[in-house]
CSV table of C-alpha atoms in Angstrom, one decimal:
chain,number,residue,atom,x,y,z
A,7,MET,CA,-109.8,-35.4,-97.2
A,8,THR,CA,-108.1,-37.6,-99.8
A,9,PHE,CA,-109.4,-38.1,-103.4
A,10,PRO,CA,-108.8,-40.8,-106.0
A,11,SER,CA,-106.1,-39.9,-108.6
A,12,VAL,CA,-106.9,-39.4,-112.3
A,13,PRO,CA,-105.8,-42.6,-114.1
A,14,LEU,CA,-103.6,-42.0,-117.2
A,15,GLU,CA,-103.0,-45.0,-119.5
A,16,GLU,CA,-100.7,-45.2,-122.4
A,17,SER,CA,-103.7,-45.9,-124.6
A,18,ASP,CA,-105.3,-42.6,-123.6
A,19,ARG,CA,-105.7,-39.5,-125.9
A,20,ILE,CA,-106.2,-36.3,-123.9
A,21,LEU,CA,-108.3,-33.3,-125.1
A,22,ILE,CA,-108.0,-30.1,-123.1
A,23,LEU,CA,-110.8,-27.6,-123.6
A,24,ALA,CA,-109.8,-24.1,-122.4
A,25,PRO,CA,-112.2,-21.1,-122.7
A,26,HIS,CA,-109.2,-18.6,-122.8
A,27,PRO,CA,-105.5,-18.7,-123.2
A,28,ASP,CA,-104.0,-19.3,-119.7
A,29,ASP,CA,-106.8,-21.6,-118.5
A,30,GLU,CA,-105.0,-24.6,-120.0
A,31,THR,CA,-101.9,-23.9,-117.9
A,32,VAL,CA,-103.8,-22.9,-114.7
A,33,GLY,CA,-106.1,-25.9,-114.7
A,34,THR,CA,-104.2,-28.7,-116.6
A,35,GLY,CA,-100.5,-27.8,-116.8
A,36,GLY,CA,-99.7,-30.9,-114.7
A,37,ILE,CA,-102.0,-33.2,-116.6
A,38,ILE,CA,-100.4,-32.1,-119.9
A,39,GLN,CA,-96.9,-32.9,-118.5
A,40,HIS,CA,-97.9,-36.3,-117.1
A,41,ALA,CA,-99.5,-37.2,-120.5
A,42,LEU,CA,-96.5,-36.2,-122.5
A,43,GLU,CA,-94.1,-38.1,-120.2
A,44,LYS,CA,-96.1,-41.2,-121.1
A,45,ASN,CA,-96.2,-40.3,-124.8
A,46,ILE,CA,-100.0,-39.8,-124.6
A,47,PRO,CA,-101.3,-37.5,-127.4
A,48,VAL,CA,-102.6,-34.2,-126.2
A,49,HIS,CA,-104.6,-31.6,-128.1
A,50,ILE,CA,-105.8,-28.2,-126.7
A,51,VAL,CA,-108.8,-26.3,-127.9
A,52,PHE,CA,-109.3,-22.6,-127.0
A,53,LEU,CA,-113.0,-21.5,-127.2
A,54,THR,CA,-112.0,-17.8,-127.4
A,55,ASN,CA,-108.8,-15.8,-128.0
A,56,GLY,CA,-109.3,-14.0,-124.7
A,57,ASP,CA,-109.7,-10.6,-126.5
A,58,PHE,CA,-112.0,-9.2,-123.7
A,59,ASN,CA,-109.2,-9.5,-121.2
A,60,GLU,CA,-109.4,-7.2,-118.1
A,61,TRP,CA,-112.5,-5.3,-119.3
A,62,SER,CA,-114.8,-8.3,-118.6
A,63,PHE,CA,-116.6,-7.4,-115.4
A,64,MET,CA,-116.5,-3.6,-116.0
A,65,ILE,CA,-119.0,-3.9,-118.9
A,66,TYR,CA,-121.9,-4.7,-116.5
A,67,ARG,CA,-121.6,-1.2,-115.0
A,68,GLU,CA,-120.6,0.9,-118.0
A,69,ARG,CA,-119.9,0.5,-121.7
A,70,PRO,CA,-116.2,1.4,-122.3
A,71,VAL,CA,-115.2,2.9,-125.6
A,72,ILE,CA,-112.5,0.6,-127.0
A,73,SER,CA,-111.6,0.3,-130.7
A,74,HIS,CA,-112.5,-2.9,-132.5
A,75,GLU,CA,-108.9,-3.0,-133.8
A,76,ASN,CA,-107.4,-2.9,-130.3
A,77,VAL,CA,-109.6,-5.7,-129.1
A,78,LEU,CA,-108.7,-8.0,-132.0
A,79,LYS,CA,-105.0,-7.2,-131.5
A,80,MET,CA,-105.4,-8.3,-127.9
A,81,GLY,CA,-106.8,-11.6,-129.2
A,82,GLU,CA,-103.8,-12.0,-131.4
A,83,VAL,CA,-101.4,-11.2,-128.5
A,84,ARG,CA,-103.1,-13.9,-126.3
A,85,HIS,CA,-103.0,-16.4,-129.1
A,86,ASP,CA,-99.3,-15.9,-129.3
A,87,GLU,CA,-98.9,-16.2,-125.6
A,88,ALA,CA,-100.8,-19.5,-125.6
A,89,VAL,CA,-98.4,-20.9,-128.3
A,90,LYS,CA,-95.4,-19.9,-126.2
A,91,ALA,CA,-96.8,-21.2,-122.9
A,92,THR,CA,-97.8,-24.6,-124.3
A,93,ALA,CA,-94.4,-24.9,-126.0
A,94,VAL,CA,-92.9,-24.6,-122.5
A,95,LEU,CA,-95.1,-27.6,-121.5
A,96,GLY,CA,-93.9,-29.6,-124.5
A,97,LEU,CA,-96.6,-29.0,-127.2
A,98,SER,CA,-96.3,-27.6,-130.7
A,99,GLU,CA,-98.7,-25.2,-132.4
A,100,ASN,CA,-100.0,-28.3,-134.4
A,101,ASN,CA,-101.4,-29.5,-131.0
A,102,LEU,CA,-103.6,-26.4,-130.6
A,103,SER,CA,-106.9,-25.3,-132.1
A,104,PHE,CA,-108.3,-21.8,-131.7
A,105,LEU,CA,-112.0,-21.6,-132.3
A,106,GLY,CA,-112.1,-17.7,-132.1
A,107,TYR,CA,-115.6,-17.3,-130.6
A,108,PRO,CA,-116.4,-14.1,-128.6
A,109,ASP,CA,-114.7,-13.7,-125.3
A,110,TYR,CA,-117.4,-13.1,-122.6
A,111,GLY,CA,-120.1,-13.8,-125.2
A,112,THR,CA,-120.4,-17.6,-125.4
A,113,GLN,CA,-122.9,-17.9,-122.5
A,114,GLU,CA,-125.1,-15.4,-124.3
A,115,ILE,CA,-124.8,-17.6,-127.4
A,116,TRP,CA,-125.8,-20.6,-125.3
A,117,TYR,CA,-128.9,-18.7,-123.9
A,118,LYS,CA,-130.3,-17.2,-127.1
A,119,HIS,CA,-128.4,-17.7,-130.4
A,120,TRP,CA,-129.7,-21.0,-131.9
A,121,GLY,CA,-131.6,-22.0,-135.0
A,122,ASP,CA,-133.5,-19.1,-136.5
A,123,SER,CA,-132.1,-16.5,-134.0
A,124,PRO,CA,-129.5,-14.1,-135.4
A,125,PRO,CA,-125.8,-14.5,-134.6
A,126,TYR,CA,-124.5,-12.9,-131.5
A,127,GLU,CA,-122.8,-9.6,-132.1
A,128,SER,CA,-119.8,-8.7,-130.0
A,129,PHE,CA,-120.2,-5.2,-128.7
A,130,LEU,CA,-116.4,-4.9,-128.4
A,131,THR,CA,-115.4,-6.0,-131.9
A,132,GLY,CA,-118.8,-5.7,-133.7
A,133,ALA,CA,-118.1,-9.2,-135.1
A,134,LYS,CA,-120.9,-11.7,-135.8
A,135,GLU,CA,-118.6,-14.4,-136.9
A,136,VAL,CA,-115.1,-15.7,-136.1
A,137,PRO,CA,-112.7,-12.8,-137.2
A,138,TYR,CA,-109.3,-14.5,-136.9
A,139,SER,CA,-107.8,-15.9,-140.0
A,140,ASN,CA,-105.7,-18.4,-138.0
A,141,SER,CA,-108.7,-19.9,-136.2
A,142,PHE,CA,-110.1,-23.4,-136.6
A,143,ARG,CA,-113.0,-22.2,-138.9
A,144,PRO,CA,-112.7,-18.5,-139.9
A,145,GLY,CA,-116.0,-16.9,-140.6
A,146,ALA,CA,-118.1,-19.3,-138.5
A,147,PRO,CA,-121.2,-17.5,-137.3
A,148,TYR,CA,-121.5,-16.8,-133.6
A,149,LYS,CA,-124.3,-19.4,-133.1
A,150,GLY,CA,-124.7,-22.2,-130.7
A,151,GLU,CA,-124.9,-24.9,-133.4
A,152,GLU,CA,-121.6,-23.7,-134.9
A,153,ILE,CA,-119.8,-24.1,-131.6
A,154,LEU,CA,-121.3,-27.6,-131.3
A,155,LYS,CA,-120.3,-28.4,-134.8
A,156,ASP,CA,-116.6,-27.5,-134.1
A,157,ILE,CA,-116.5,-29.4,-130.8
A,158,LYS,CA,-118.0,-32.5,-132.4
A,159,ARG,CA,-115.6,-32.3,-135.4
A,160,ILE,CA,-112.6,-32.0,-133.2
A,161,ILE,CA,-113.7,-34.9,-131.0
A,162,THR,CA,-114.4,-37.1,-134.1
A,163,ASP,CA,-111.1,-36.3,-135.6
A,164,PHE,CA,-108.9,-36.5,-132.5
A,165,LYS,CA,-110.8,-39.4,-130.9
A,166,PRO,CA,-110.0,-38.5,-127.2
A,167,THR,CA,-110.5,-41.0,-124.4
A,168,LYS,CA,-110.5,-38.3,-121.7
A,169,ILE,CA,-111.7,-34.6,-122.0
A,170,PHE,CA,-110.7,-31.9,-119.5
A,171,VAL,CA,-113.0,-28.9,-119.6
A,172,THR,CA,-113.9,-26.0,-117.3
A,173,HIS,CA,-116.6,-26.5,-114.6
A,174,SER,CA,-120.3,-25.9,-114.6
A,175,ALA,CA,-119.9,-24.2,-111.2
A,176,ASP,CA,-117.2,-21.8,-112.5
A,177,ASN,CA,-118.0,-18.1,-111.9
A,178,HIS,CA,-117.0,-17.1,-115.4
A,179,PRO,CA,-119.7,-17.4,-118.0
A,180,ASP,CA,-117.4,-18.6,-120.8
A,181,HIS,CA,-116.2,-21.4,-118.5
A,182,ARG,CA,-119.7,-22.5,-117.8
A,183,ALA,CA,-120.6,-22.3,-121.5
A,184,PHE,CA,-117.7,-24.5,-122.7
A,185,TYR,CA,-118.8,-27.2,-120.2
A,186,LEU,CA,-122.4,-27.0,-121.5
A,187,PHE,CA,-121.6,-27.1,-125.2
A,188,THR,CA,-119.3,-30.0,-124.5
A,189,ARG,CA,-121.9,-31.9,-122.4
A,190,VAL,CA,-124.4,-31.6,-125.3
A,191,ALA,CA,-121.8,-32.9,-127.8
A,192,LEU,CA,-121.1,-35.9,-125.5
A,193,MET,CA,-124.8,-36.8,-125.3
A,194,GLU,CA,-124.6,-37.9,-129.0
A,195,PRO,CA,-124.5,-41.7,-129.7
A,196,GLY,CA,-120.9,-43.0,-129.7
A,197,MET,CA,-119.6,-40.1,-127.5
A,198,ASP,CA,-118.9,-42.2,-124.4
A,199,ILE,CA,-115.9,-40.2,-123.2
A,200,THR,CA,-114.9,-39.5,-119.6
A,201,LEU,CA,-115.2,-35.8,-118.7
A,202,TYR,CA,-113.0,-34.2,-116.1
A,203,PRO,CA,-114.2,-30.6,-115.3
A,204,TYR,CA,-111.7,-28.2,-113.6
A,205,LEU,CA,-112.4,-25.1,-111.7
A,206,VAL,CA,-110.7,-21.7,-112.3
A,207,HIS,CA,-113.0,-18.9,-111.1
A,208,TYR,CA,-114.9,-19.4,-107.8
A,209,ASN,CA,-115.7,-16.9,-105.1
A,210,LYS,CA,-113.0,-16.5,-102.5
A,211,TRP,CA,-111.1,-19.4,-103.9
A,212,PRO,CA,-108.3,-20.5,-103.9
A,213,ASP,CA,-107.9,-19.4,-100.3
A,214,PRO,CA,-105.6,-17.6,-99.8
A,215,ARG,CA,-104.9,-16.1,-103.2
A,216,LYS,CA,-101.2,-16.2,-102.6
A,217,TYR,CA,-98.2,-18.1,-103.9
A,218,ARG,CA,-98.1,-21.1,-101.6
A,219,PRO,CA,-96.5,-23.9,-103.7
A,220,GLU,CA,-96.1,-26.1,-100.7
A,221,GLU,CA,-99.8,-26.3,-99.9
A,222,LEU,CA,-102.3,-28.6,-101.7
A,223,LEU,CA,-105.2,-27.1,-103.7
A,224,SER,CA,-108.4,-27.9,-101.8
A,225,PRO,CA,-111.9,-27.7,-103.3
A,226,PRO,CA,-114.2,-24.9,-102.2
A,227,ALA,CA,-116.0,-25.9,-99.1
A,228,SER,CA,-119.4,-25.3,-100.7
A,229,LEU,CA,-118.5,-27.9,-103.5
A,230,LEU,CA,-116.7,-30.4,-101.4
A,231,GLU,CA,-119.6,-32.8,-101.0
A,232,LYS,CA,-121.5,-31.9,-104.2
A,233,VAL,CA,-118.7,-32.9,-106.6
A,234,LYS,CA,-116.9,-36.2,-107.1
A,235,TRP,CA,-113.3,-34.9,-106.9
A,236,GLU,CA,-110.2,-36.5,-108.3
A,237,TYR,CA,-106.7,-35.2,-108.4
A,238,ILE,CA,-103.3,-35.5,-110.0
A,239,SER,CA,-100.0,-34.7,-108.2
A,240,LEU,CA,-97.2,-32.6,-109.5
A,241,SER,CA,-93.5,-33.1,-108.8
A,242,SER,CA,-91.4,-30.1,-108.0
A,243,SER,CA,-90.0,-30.1,-111.5
A,244,GLN,CA,-93.4,-30.3,-113.0
A,245,LEU,CA,-94.7,-27.5,-110.8
A,246,SER,CA,-91.7,-25.4,-111.8
A,247,LEU,CA,-92.4,-25.9,-115.5
A,248,LYS,CA,-96.1,-25.1,-115.0
A,249,GLU,CA,-95.1,-21.8,-113.4
A,250,LYS,CA,-92.7,-21.1,-116.2
A,251,ALA,CA,-95.5,-21.7,-118.8
A,252,LEU,CA,-97.8,-19.5,-116.8
A,253,LYS,CA,-95.4,-16.6,-117.0
A,254,GLU,CA,-95.6,-16.7,-120.8
A,255,HIS,CA,-99.2,-15.5,-120.5
A,256,LYS,CA,-97.7,-12.1,-119.8
A,257,THR,CA,-100.9,-10.0,-120.2
A,258,GLN,CA,-102.7,-12.1,-117.6
A,259,TYR,CA,-99.7,-12.7,-115.3
A,260,GLU,CA,-99.0,-9.0,-114.9
A,261,ALA,CA,-102.6,-8.2,-114.2
A,262,ASN,CA,-103.5,-11.1,-111.9
A,263,THR,CA,-100.2,-12.3,-110.4
A,264,ASP,CA,-101.3,-13.3,-106.9
A,265,TYR,CA,-104.5,-15.0,-108.2
A,266,LEU,CA,-102.7,-17.0,-110.9
A,267,LEU,CA,-99.9,-18.0,-108.6
A,268,SER,CA,-102.4,-19.4,-106.1
A,269,PHE,CA,-102.9,-22.3,-108.6
A,270,MET,CA,-99.2,-23.2,-108.5
A,271,LYS,CA,-99.7,-26.1,-106.2
A,272,PRO,CA,-98.4,-29.7,-106.0
A,273,ASP,CA,-101.8,-31.0,-107.2
A,274,GLU,CA,-104.6,-30.3,-109.7
A,275,LEU,CA,-108.3,-31.0,-109.0
A,276,PHE,CA,-111.0,-32.3,-111.3
A,277,GLY,CA,-114.6,-33.2,-110.5
A,278,GLU,CA,-118.0,-33.6,-112.1
A,279,MET,CA,-121.4,-32.8,-110.6
A,280,PRO,CA,-123.5,-36.0,-111.0
A,281,PHE,CA,-126.6,-36.0,-113.0
A,282,ILE,CA,-129.8,-35.7,-111.0
A,283,ASP,CA,-132.4,-38.4,-111.7
A,284,ILE,CA,-136.0,-37.4,-111.1
A,285,ARG,CA,-137.7,-40.3,-112.9
A,286,ASP,CA,-138.8,-41.6,-109.4
A,287,LYS,CA,-141.0,-38.5,-109.2
A,288,LEU,CA,-139.4,-37.6,-105.8
A,289,GLU,CA,-138.3,-34.0,-105.2
A,290,LYS,CA,-134.6,-33.6,-105.6
A,291,ASP,CA,-132.4,-30.7,-104.5
A,292,LEU,CA,-130.4,-28.9,-107.1
A,293,GLY,CA,-128.2,-27.5,-104.4
A,294,GLU,CA,-128.7,-25.7,-101.1
A,295,ASN,CA,-126.5,-22.8,-100.2
A,296,LYS,CA,-125.4,-23.4,-96.6
A,297,GLU,CA,-122.9,-20.6,-96.9
A,298,THR,CA,-123.8,-17.2,-98.2
A,299,SER,CA,-120.7,-15.7,-99.8
A,300,ILE,CA,-121.1,-12.3,-101.5
A,301,PRO,CA,-119.0,-12.1,-104.7
A,302,GLU,CA,-115.8,-10.0,-104.2
A,303,GLU,CA,-116.3,-8.2,-107.5
A,304,LEU,CA,-119.4,-6.4,-106.2
A,305,ILE,CA,-119.1,-2.8,-105.1
A,306,ASP,CA,-120.7,-1.7,-101.8
A,307,GLU,CA,-124.0,-0.5,-103.4
A,308,GLU,CA,-124.4,-3.8,-105.2
A,309,LYS,CA,-123.7,-5.8,-102.0
A,310,ASP,CA,-126.6,-4.0,-100.4
A,311,PHE,CA,-128.9,-5.8,-102.9
A,312,PHE,CA,-127.3,-9.2,-102.8
A,313,THR,CA,-130.0,-11.9,-103.1
A,314,ASP,CA,-128.9,-15.4,-102.5
A,315,LEU,CA,-130.4,-18.6,-104.1
A,316,GLU,CA,-130.9,-20.4,-100.8
A,317,LYS,CA,-132.5,-23.6,-102.2
A,318,LEU,CA,-133.6,-25.0,-105.5
A,319,SER,CA,-135.4,-28.2,-106.2
A,320,LEU,CA,-137.1,-30.2,-109.0
A,321,LYS,CA,-139.7,-33.0,-109.3
A,322,ILE,CA,-142.0,-34.5,-111.9
A,323,ASP,CA,-145.8,-34.3,-111.3
A,324,GLY,CA,-147.6,-36.2,-114.0
A,325,GLU,CA,-146.6,-34.6,-117.3
A,326,ASN,CA,-145.3,-31.4,-115.6
A,327,LEU,CA,-141.9,-30.3,-114.3
A,328,ILE,CA,-142.1,-28.6,-110.9
A,329,PHE,CA,-139.3,-26.1,-110.2
A,330,SER,CA,-139.0,-24.5,-106.7
A,331,ALA,CA,-136.7,-21.7,-105.5
A,332,THR,CA,-136.2,-20.0,-102.2
A,333,LEU,CA,-134.5,-16.7,-102.1
A,334,SER,CA,-132.7,-15.1,-99.1
A,335,ARG,CA,-134.8,-11.9,-99.5
A,336,PRO,CA,-137.7,-10.7,-101.7
A,337,LEU,CA,-136.8,-9.3,-105.1
A,338,ALA,CA,-136.5,-5.5,-104.8
A,339,GLU,CA,-136.0,-2.5,-107.1
A,340,ALA,CA,-133.8,-3.6,-110.0
A,341,VAL,CA,-133.0,-7.2,-108.6
A,342,GLU,CA,-134.3,-9.9,-110.9
A,343,LEU,CA,-134.3,-13.7,-111.0
A,344,SER,CA,-133.9,-15.9,-114.1
A,345,VAL,CA,-134.6,-19.6,-114.3
A,346,TYR,CA,-133.3,-21.6,-117.3
A,347,LEU,CA,-134.7,-24.9,-118.4
A,348,PHE,CA,-133.2,-26.3,-121.6
A,349,GLY,CA,-134.5,-29.7,-122.9
A,350,TYR,CA,-132.4,-32.4,-124.7
A,351,ARG,CA,-133.7,-35.3,-126.8
A,352,GLN,CA,-131.3,-37.6,-128.5
A,353,ASN,CA,-133.4,-37.9,-131.7
A,354,ARG,CA,-133.8,-34.1,-132.1
A,355,ASP,CA,-131.4,-31.4,-133.1
A,356,PHE,CA,-130.5,-29.5,-130.0
A,357,SER,CA,-130.6,-26.2,-131.8
A,358,LEU,CA,-134.4,-26.8,-132.4
A,359,MET,CA,-135.2,-27.8,-128.7
A,360,PRO,CA,-136.9,-25.1,-126.6
A,361,LYS,CA,-134.7,-23.2,-124.3
A,362,ILE,CA,-137.0,-21.8,-121.7
A,363,HIS,CA,-136.0,-18.7,-119.7
A,364,ILE,CA,-138.4,-17.4,-117.0
A,365,LYS,CA,-137.5,-13.9,-115.9
A,366,PHE,CA,-138.9,-12.6,-112.6
A,367,THR,CA,-138.9,-9.0,-111.6
A,368,PRO,CA,-140.5,-7.3,-108.5
A,369,LEU,CA,-143.5,-6.6,-110.8
A,370,GLY,CA,-144.1,-9.9,-112.4
A,371,TYR,CA,-142.5,-12.4,-114.8
A,372,GLU,CA,-142.0,-13.0,-118.5
A,373,ILE,CA,-141.3,-16.3,-120.4
A,374,TYR,CA,-138.9,-16.7,-123.4
A,375,ASP,CA,-137.7,-19.4,-125.7
A,376,GLY,CA,-134.4,-17.8,-126.7
A,377,TYR,CA,-135.4,-14.5,-128.2
A,378,LYS,CA,-139.0,-15.4,-128.6
A,379,LYS,CA,-141.4,-14.2,-126.0
A,380,LEU,CA,-144.0,-16.9,-125.0
A,381,SER,CA,-147.5,-16.7,-123.6
A,382,LYS,CA,-147.8,-16.8,-119.8
A,383,ASP,CA,-150.2,-19.7,-120.4
A,384,THR,CA,-147.1,-21.8,-121.1
A,385,LEU,CA,-146.7,-22.4,-117.4
A,386,THR,CA,-148.2,-21.6,-113.9
A,387,VAL,CA,-146.4,-19.7,-111.2
A,388,LYS,CA,-147.0,-19.5,-107.5
A,389,LYS,CA,-145.0,-16.8,-105.8
A,390,ASN,CA,-144.8,-15.2,-102.4
A,391,LEU,CA,-142.1,-12.9,-100.9
A,392,LYS,CA,-139.2,-15.3,-101.1
A,393,ASP,CA,-140.5,-18.5,-102.7
A,394,VAL,CA,-141.2,-19.3,-106.3
A,395,ILE,CA,-142.8,-22.5,-107.7
A,396,ILE,CA,-143.1,-23.0,-111.4
A,397,SER,CA,-145.1,-25.8,-113.1
A,398,LEU,CA,-144.2,-26.3,-116.7
A,399,PRO,CA,-145.5,-29.0,-119.1
A,400,LEU,CA,-142.7,-31.3,-120.3
A,401,SER,CA,-144.2,-30.9,-123.8
A,402,SER,CA,-143.3,-27.2,-123.7
A,403,MET,CA,-139.7,-28.2,-123.4
A,404,GLY,CA,-139.8,-30.6,-126.4
A,405,ASP,CA,-140.6,-33.7,-124.3
A,406,PRO,CA,-137.0,-34.0,-123.1
A,407,GLN,CA,-135.1,-36.9,-121.9
A,408,LYS,CA,-132.7,-34.6,-120.0
A,409,ILE,CA,-132.9,-31.0,-118.9
A,410,PHE,CA,-130.1,-28.5,-118.4
A,411,VAL,CA,-131.1,-26.4,-115.3
A,412,SER,CA,-129.8,-23.2,-113.7
A,413,ALA,CA,-130.9,-20.0,-112.0
A,414,GLU,CA,-129.4,-16.7,-111.2
A,415,THR,CA,-130.1,-13.4,-109.5
A,416,TYR,CA,-128.8,-10.1,-110.8
A,417,LEU,CA,-129.0,-6.3,-110.3
A,418,ALA,CA,-129.6,-4.6,-113.6
A,419,GLU,CA,-126.9,-6.6,-115.6
A,420,VAL,CA,-124.6,-7.3,-112.6
A,421,PRO,CA,-124.7,-11.0,-111.5
A,422,LEU,CA,-125.3,-11.5,-107.8
A,423,ASP,CA,-125.7,-15.2,-107.3
A,424,PHE,CA,-126.1,-18.3,-109.6
A,425,SER,CA,-126.6,-22.0,-109.3
A,426,PRO,CA,-124.2,-24.3,-111.2
A,427,TRP,CA,-125.8,-25.8,-114.2
A,428,ARG,CA,-127.1,-29.3,-113.4
A,429,ILE,CA,-128.3,-32.0,-115.8
A,430,VAL,CA,-131.5,-33.6,-114.8
A,431,VAL,CA,-132.6,-37.0,-116.1
A,432,VAL,CA,-136.4,-37.0,-116.9
A,433,LYS,CA,-136.9,-40.0,-119.2
A,434,GLU,CA,-134.9,-42.9,-120.7
């Protein structure tokens, strides 16, 4: 299948949003080179310094004892690696901004840490605010509105025409979070900027996870029809320079050589999941999993409890939002289901909008707005063994114009399956 190419004009200004050092090279190393060859300004923003590194998935099963100082040193090492890698691609340190938010913590900030809620505390560093003196805004609290403030300020100052950011379907929580914060920022008046999401982490993709520089990068089969894909091609010299830049991320390259080299291809892919419009009051699918793919990171005991989100849908019924979910199996033992419904209104501060989280266990369910536990009278639930139907008044979500929607299953704290965050249009 062929896709349209990403147009780059000499009048463009390119903003690259990378959750961690190395994502900029993996996902957009070719775009950066194409832009610089046309004298198009490029600026890169790193959401975190990547100080969590290889410990990321391990923390769900056990709490490793790692000194705060060593974690911060890792953040400094990866900062320096990013400076060297982007220099290979043709950028100076003046073209980079490091926000310094907590690696593997930004999704949790998105979920809970807004408004009156306390700042997120990194359990690896103990920090509640940006700890790096060379960051964009040292001392910024680990709060959702602070991340939004930084993104909006950078967009306002740099004035990009195109923004490249990680994908809402990405398996890594920081990657999903950067997309979500960026999407909120771009909903503001005057922020009519084209967004190009790129995918880095996805189950069993790229396939194979080998160095195959002669083969094109193809989208995951499960996202082929859900996403409007575009591409940009790389010449052999551009691909060679991209690989050289990647090797400057030494901590990552040494730990994940085959995986990272599987992105060294003669093309790069970008694609957005379209908004879902339910103003016609017809039921719309959020996504149906035709393929059940158990995450490779799960150990055998966890695979035995894998619970797939087979089908999700939404519709409007009067003044209520109806959310439906079908699971591959009933919730059992420690397996739980979370549904997230975050409202957006253009005339209201997003930090003040309700962020509804409905948490289902085999024994029942609870409702939260961030940290705050809500009454079960907030909504109605119909549930049988594998199906859940939630009816929620739109007023309980702040009478939104748009809703950010996602769901996930997990065993204790280990993620099993999740649906990409989708943006649903409810009202003008």
